[in-house]
Amino acid sequence: LSVARAVKELYDYSCQMCSVRLMTPSGAYAEAAHIRPLGRPSNGADVVGNVLCLCPNHHVLFDEGAIAISDDLSLIGLVGRLFVSSKHSLQLESIRYHRTHIFETSSGT
């Protein structure tokens, strides 16, 4: 089982930000979003603790730095809180990396 699929199955393909579960003719659809991006320059890991299950809209907004996550899991740039299963240990260092390198660098542009 891939990391992306494991996280999506953990949340039954529902967005951790808005709880939307998109249904398509081929079944439920959600996207696996890396908190700290893979590859250079971010060098994030492809591990469950660095992946969120998001709807396509929130995935794009998160990747583009329009929204971020506080240490207490409240959302920045969006009303609400990130839903996190007790079976999902998020990497706080990845959340902080996203907030300082993705979110803050894009704000104001």
mmCIF file with all atom_site columns, C-alpha atoms in Angstrom:
data_model
loop_
_atom_site.group_PDB
_atom_site.id
_atom_site.type_symbol
_atom_site.label_atom_id
_atom_site.label_alt_id
_atom_site.label_comp_id
_atom_site.label_asym_id
_atom_site.label_entity_id
_atom_site.label_seq_id
_atom_site.pdbx_PDB_ins_code
_atom_site.Cartn_x
_atom_site.Cartn_y
_atom_site.Cartn_z
_atom_site.occupancy
_atom_site.B_iso_or_equiv
_atom_site.pdbx_formal_charge
_atom_site.auth_seq_id
_atom_site.auth_comp_id
_atom_site.auth_asym_id
_atom_site.auth_atom_id
_atom_site.pdbx_PDB_model_num
ATOM 1   C CA . LEU A 1 1   ? 0.000   0.000  0.000   1.00 0.00 ? 1   LEU A CA 1
ATOM 2   C CA . SER A 1 2   ? 1.450   3.358  -1.007  1.00 0.00 ? 2   SER A CA 1
ATOM 3   C CA . VAL A 1 3   ? 1.770   6.179  1.520   1.00 0.00 ? 3   VAL A CA 1
ATOM 4   C CA . ALA A 1 4   ? -0.711  8.305  -0.454  1.00 0.00 ? 4   ALA A CA 1
ATOM 5   C CA . ARG A 1 5   ? -3.298  5.543  -0.605  1.00 0.00 ? 5   ARG A CA 1
ATOM 6   C CA . ALA A 1 6   ? -2.852  4.675  3.077   1.00 0.00 ? 6   ALA A CA 1
ATOM 7   C CA . VAL A 1 7   ? -3.582  8.272  4.128   1.00 0.00 ? 7   VAL A CA 1
ATOM 8   C CA . LYS A 1 8   ? -6.565  8.580  1.778   1.00 0.00 ? 8   LYS A CA 1
ATOM 9   C CA . GLU A 1 9   ? -8.020  5.307  3.092   1.00 0.00 ? 9   GLU A CA 1
ATOM 10  C CA . LEU A 1 10  ? -7.445  6.433  6.696   1.00 0.00 ? 10  LEU A CA 1
ATOM 11  C CA . TYR A 1 11  ? -9.779  9.392  6.041   1.00 0.00 ? 11  TYR A CA 1
ATOM 12  C CA . ASP A 1 12  ? -12.168 7.470  3.758   1.00 0.00 ? 12  ASP A CA 1
ATOM 13  C CA . TYR A 1 13  ? -11.236 9.902  0.964   1.00 0.00 ? 13  TYR A CA 1
ATOM 14  C CA . SER A 1 14  ? -12.601 12.919 2.908   1.00 0.00 ? 14  SER A CA 1
ATOM 15  C CA . CYS A 1 15  ? -10.785 16.248 3.034   1.00 0.00 ? 15  CYS A CA 1
ATOM 16  C CA . GLN A 1 16  ? -9.086  16.928 6.374   1.00 0.00 ? 16  GLN A CA 1
ATOM 17  C CA . MET A 1 17  ? -9.856  20.647 5.977   1.00 0.00 ? 17  MET A CA 1
ATOM 18  C CA . CYS A 1 18  ? -13.497 20.736 4.829   1.00 0.00 ? 18  CYS A CA 1
ATOM 19  C CA . SER A 1 19  ? -14.728 17.114 5.197   1.00 0.00 ? 19  SER A CA 1
ATOM 20  C CA . VAL A 1 20  ? -15.904 17.005 1.570   1.00 0.00 ? 20  VAL A CA 1
ATOM 21  C CA . ARG A 1 21  ? -15.884 13.519 0.055   1.00 0.00 ? 21  ARG A CA 1
ATOM 22  C CA . LEU A 1 22  ? -16.072 13.693 -3.729  1.00 0.00 ? 22  LEU A CA 1
ATOM 23  C CA . MET A 1 23  ? -17.827 10.820 -5.459  1.00 0.00 ? 23  MET A CA 1
ATOM 24  C CA . THR A 1 24  ? -17.030 9.995  -9.066  1.00 0.00 ? 24  THR A CA 1
ATOM 25  C CA . PRO A 1 25  ? -18.321 7.154  -11.281 1.00 0.00 ? 25  PRO A CA 1
ATOM 26  C CA . SER A 1 26  ? -15.183 5.209  -10.326 1.00 0.00 ? 26  SER A CA 1
ATOM 27  C CA . GLY A 1 27  ? -15.531 5.847  -6.587  1.00 0.00 ? 27  GLY A CA 1
ATOM 28  C CA . ALA A 1 28  ? -14.466 8.386  -3.960  1.00 0.00 ? 28  ALA A CA 1
ATOM 29  C CA . TYR A 1 29  ? -11.713 10.832 -4.943  1.00 0.00 ? 29  TYR A CA 1
ATOM 30  C CA . ALA A 1 30  ? -9.250  12.725 -2.782  1.00 0.00 ? 30  ALA A CA 1
ATOM 31  C CA . GLU A 1 31  ? -5.651  13.856 -3.156  1.00 0.00 ? 31  GLU A CA 1
ATOM 32  C CA . ALA A 1 32  ? -2.591  13.143 -1.055  1.00 0.00 ? 32  ALA A CA 1
ATOM 33  C CA . ALA A 1 33  ? -0.832  16.410 -0.276  1.00 0.00 ? 33  ALA A CA 1
ATOM 34  C CA . HIS A 1 34  ? 2.730   16.442 1.015   1.00 0.00 ? 34  HIS A CA 1
ATOM 35  C CA . ILE A 1 35  ? 3.093   18.983 3.805   1.00 0.00 ? 35  ILE A CA 1
ATOM 36  C CA . ARG A 1 36  ? 6.801   19.458 3.201   1.00 0.00 ? 36  ARG A CA 1
ATOM 37  C CA . PRO A 1 37  ? 7.190   19.032 -0.572  1.00 0.00 ? 37  PRO A CA 1
ATOM 38  C CA . LEU A 1 38  ? 9.206   16.144 -1.979  1.00 0.00 ? 38  LEU A CA 1
ATOM 39  C CA . GLY A 1 39  ? 12.413  16.796 -3.907  1.00 0.00 ? 39  GLY A CA 1
ATOM 40  C CA . ARG A 1 40  ? 14.613  19.843 -3.956  1.00 0.00 ? 40  ARG A CA 1
ATOM 41  C CA . PRO A 1 41  ? 14.765  22.299 -2.333  1.00 0.00 ? 41  PRO A CA 1
ATOM 42  C CA . SER A 1 42  ? 12.366  21.122 0.395   1.00 0.00 ? 42  SER A CA 1
ATOM 43  C CA . ASN A 1 43  ? 13.448  17.462 0.615   1.00 0.00 ? 43  ASN A CA 1
ATOM 44  C CA . GLY A 1 44  ? 10.266  16.290 2.314   1.00 0.00 ? 44  GLY A CA 1
ATOM 45  C CA . ALA A 1 45  ? 9.809   12.604 3.036   1.00 0.00 ? 45  ALA A CA 1
ATOM 46  C CA . ASP A 1 46  ? 7.208   10.349 1.441   1.00 0.00 ? 46  ASP A CA 1
ATOM 47  C CA . VAL A 1 47  ? 5.909   9.143  4.809   1.00 0.00 ? 47  VAL A CA 1
ATOM 48  C CA . VAL A 1 48  ? 2.437   9.107  6.373   1.00 0.00 ? 48  VAL A CA 1
ATOM 49  C CA . GLY A 1 49  ? 3.363   11.876 8.834   1.00 0.00 ? 49  GLY A CA 1
ATOM 50  C CA . ASN A 1 50  ? 4.121   14.239 5.940   1.00 0.00 ? 50  ASN A CA 1
ATOM 51  C CA . VAL A 1 51  ? 0.917   13.628 3.966   1.00 0.00 ? 51  VAL A CA 1
ATOM 52  C CA . LEU A 1 52  ? -2.608  15.041 4.227   1.00 0.00 ? 52  LEU A CA 1
ATOM 53  C CA . CYS A 1 53  ? -5.816  13.831 2.574   1.00 0.00 ? 53  CYS A CA 1
ATOM 54  C CA . LEU A 1 54  ? -7.326  16.876 0.848   1.00 0.00 ? 54  LEU A CA 1
ATOM 55  C CA . CYS A 1 55  ? -9.962  17.721 -1.734  1.00 0.00 ? 55  CYS A CA 1
ATOM 56  C CA . PRO A 1 56  ? -8.505  19.115 -4.982  1.00 0.00 ? 56  PRO A CA 1
ATOM 57  C CA . ASN A 1 57  ? -9.353  22.721 -4.052  1.00 0.00 ? 57  ASN A CA 1
ATOM 58  C CA . HIS A 1 58  ? -7.661  22.628 -0.657  1.00 0.00 ? 58  HIS A CA 1
ATOM 59  C CA . HIS A 1 59  ? -4.691  20.719 -2.108  1.00 0.00 ? 59  HIS A CA 1
ATOM 60  C CA . VAL A 1 60  ? -4.021  23.522 -4.599  1.00 0.00 ? 60  VAL A CA 1
ATOM 61  C CA . LEU A 1 61  ? -4.529  26.261 -1.990  1.00 0.00 ? 61  LEU A CA 1
ATOM 62  C CA . PHE A 1 62  ? -2.217  24.460 0.441   1.00 0.00 ? 62  PHE A CA 1
ATOM 63  C CA . ASP A 1 63  ? 0.505   23.788 -2.159  1.00 0.00 ? 63  ASP A CA 1
ATOM 64  C CA . GLU A 1 64  ? 0.346   27.375 -3.422  1.00 0.00 ? 64  GLU A CA 1
ATOM 65  C CA . GLY A 1 65  ? 0.667   28.823 0.077   1.00 0.00 ? 65  GLY A CA 1
ATOM 66  C CA . ALA A 1 66  ? -2.808  30.346 0.370   1.00 0.00 ? 66  ALA A CA 1
ATOM 67  C CA . ILE A 1 67  ? -3.523  28.320 3.521   1.00 0.00 ? 67  ILE A CA 1
ATOM 68  C CA . ALA A 1 68  ? -1.379  26.842 6.263   1.00 0.00 ? 68  ALA A CA 1
ATOM 69  C CA . ILE A 1 69  ? -1.719  24.945 9.533   1.00 0.00 ? 69  ILE A CA 1
ATOM 70  C CA . SER A 1 70  ? -0.934  26.281 13.031  1.00 0.00 ? 70  SER A CA 1
ATOM 71  C CA . ASP A 1 71  ? 0.836   24.147 15.630  1.00 0.00 ? 71  ASP A CA 1
ATOM 72  C CA . ASP A 1 72  ? -2.559  23.684 17.335  1.00 0.00 ? 72  ASP A CA 1
ATOM 73  C CA . LEU A 1 73  ? -3.990  22.457 13.980  1.00 0.00 ? 73  LEU A CA 1
ATOM 74  C CA . SER A 1 74  ? -6.171  25.525 13.433  1.00 0.00 ? 74  SER A CA 1
ATOM 75  C CA . LEU A 1 75  ? -6.107  26.675 9.825   1.00 0.00 ? 75  LEU A CA 1
ATOM 76  C CA . ILE A 1 76  ? -4.507  29.919 8.679   1.00 0.00 ? 76  ILE A CA 1
ATOM 77  C CA . GLY A 1 77  ? -6.205  31.587 5.716   1.00 0.00 ? 77  GLY A CA 1
ATOM 78  C CA . LEU A 1 78  ? -9.296  29.427 6.178   1.00 0.00 ? 78  LEU A CA 1
ATOM 79  C CA . VAL A 1 79  ? -11.797 29.140 9.018   1.00 0.00 ? 79  VAL A CA 1
ATOM 80  C CA . GLY A 1 80  ? -11.615 25.877 10.895  1.00 0.00 ? 80  GLY A CA 1
ATOM 81  C CA . ARG A 1 81  ? -9.290  23.176 12.121  1.00 0.00 ? 81  ARG A CA 1
ATOM 82  C CA . LEU A 1 82  ? -7.459  20.343 10.463  1.00 0.00 ? 82  LEU A CA 1
ATOM 83  C CA . PHE A 1 83  ? -9.136  17.044 11.300  1.00 0.00 ? 83  PHE A CA 1
ATOM 84  C CA . VAL A 1 84  ? -6.517  14.502 12.325  1.00 0.00 ? 84  VAL A CA 1
ATOM 85  C CA . SER A 1 85  ? -7.249  10.876 13.100  1.00 0.00 ? 85  SER A CA 1
ATOM 86  C CA . SER A 1 86  ? -5.785  9.424  16.285  1.00 0.00 ? 86  SER A CA 1
ATOM 87  C CA . LYS A 1 87  ? -4.070  6.920  13.946  1.00 0.00 ? 87  LYS A CA 1
ATOM 88  C CA . HIS A 1 88  ? -2.246  9.685  12.033  1.00 0.00 ? 88  HIS A CA 1
ATOM 89  C CA . SER A 1 89  ? 0.877   11.177 13.625  1.00 0.00 ? 89  SER A CA 1
ATOM 90  C CA . LEU A 1 90  ? 1.648   14.355 11.707  1.00 0.00 ? 90  LEU A CA 1
ATOM 91  C CA . GLN A 1 91  ? 5.194   15.682 11.630  1.00 0.00 ? 91  GLN A CA 1
ATOM 92  C CA . LEU A 1 92  ? 5.063   19.042 13.397  1.00 0.00 ? 92  LEU A CA 1
ATOM 93  C CA . GLU A 1 93  ? 8.397   19.990 11.828  1.00 0.00 ? 93  GLU A CA 1
ATOM 94  C CA . SER A 1 94  ? 6.835   19.549 8.362   1.00 0.00 ? 94  SER A CA 1
ATOM 95  C CA . ILE A 1 95  ? 3.856   21.734 9.329   1.00 0.00 ? 95  ILE A CA 1
ATOM 96  C CA . ARG A 1 96  ? 6.272   24.423 10.541  1.00 0.00 ? 96  ARG A CA 1
ATOM 97  C CA . TYR A 1 97  ? 8.383   24.091 7.391   1.00 0.00 ? 97  TYR A CA 1
ATOM 98  C CA . HIS A 1 98  ? 5.303   24.605 5.203   1.00 0.00 ? 98  HIS A CA 1
ATOM 99  C CA . ARG A 1 99  ? 4.238   27.624 7.246   1.00 0.00 ? 99  ARG A CA 1
ATOM 100 C CA . THR A 1 100 ? 7.625   29.346 7.030   1.00 0.00 ? 100 THR A CA 1
ATOM 101 C CA . HIS A 1 101 ? 8.760   28.321 3.524   1.00 0.00 ? 101 HIS A CA 1
ATOM 102 C CA . ILE A 1 102 ? 5.559   27.893 1.510   1.00 0.00 ? 102 ILE A CA 1
ATOM 103 C CA . PHE A 1 103 ? 2.868   29.990 3.223   1.00 0.00 ? 103 PHE A CA 1
ATOM 104 C CA . GLU A 1 104 ? 4.811   33.058 4.333   1.00 0.00 ? 104 GLU A CA 1
ATOM 105 C CA . THR A 1 105 ? 6.932   33.296 1.187   1.00 0.00 ? 105 THR A CA 1
ATOM 106 C CA . SER A 1 106 ? 3.830   33.365 -1.010  1.00 0.00 ? 106 SER A CA 1
ATOM 107 C CA . SER A 1 107 ? 1.802   35.859 1.023   1.00 0.00 ? 107 SER A CA 1
ATOM 108 C CA . GLY A 1 108 ? 1.869   39.291 -0.499  1.00 0.00 ? 108 GLY A CA 1
ATOM 109 C CA . THR A 1 109 ? 2.585   38.070 -4.026  1.00 0.00 ? 109 THR A CA 1
#
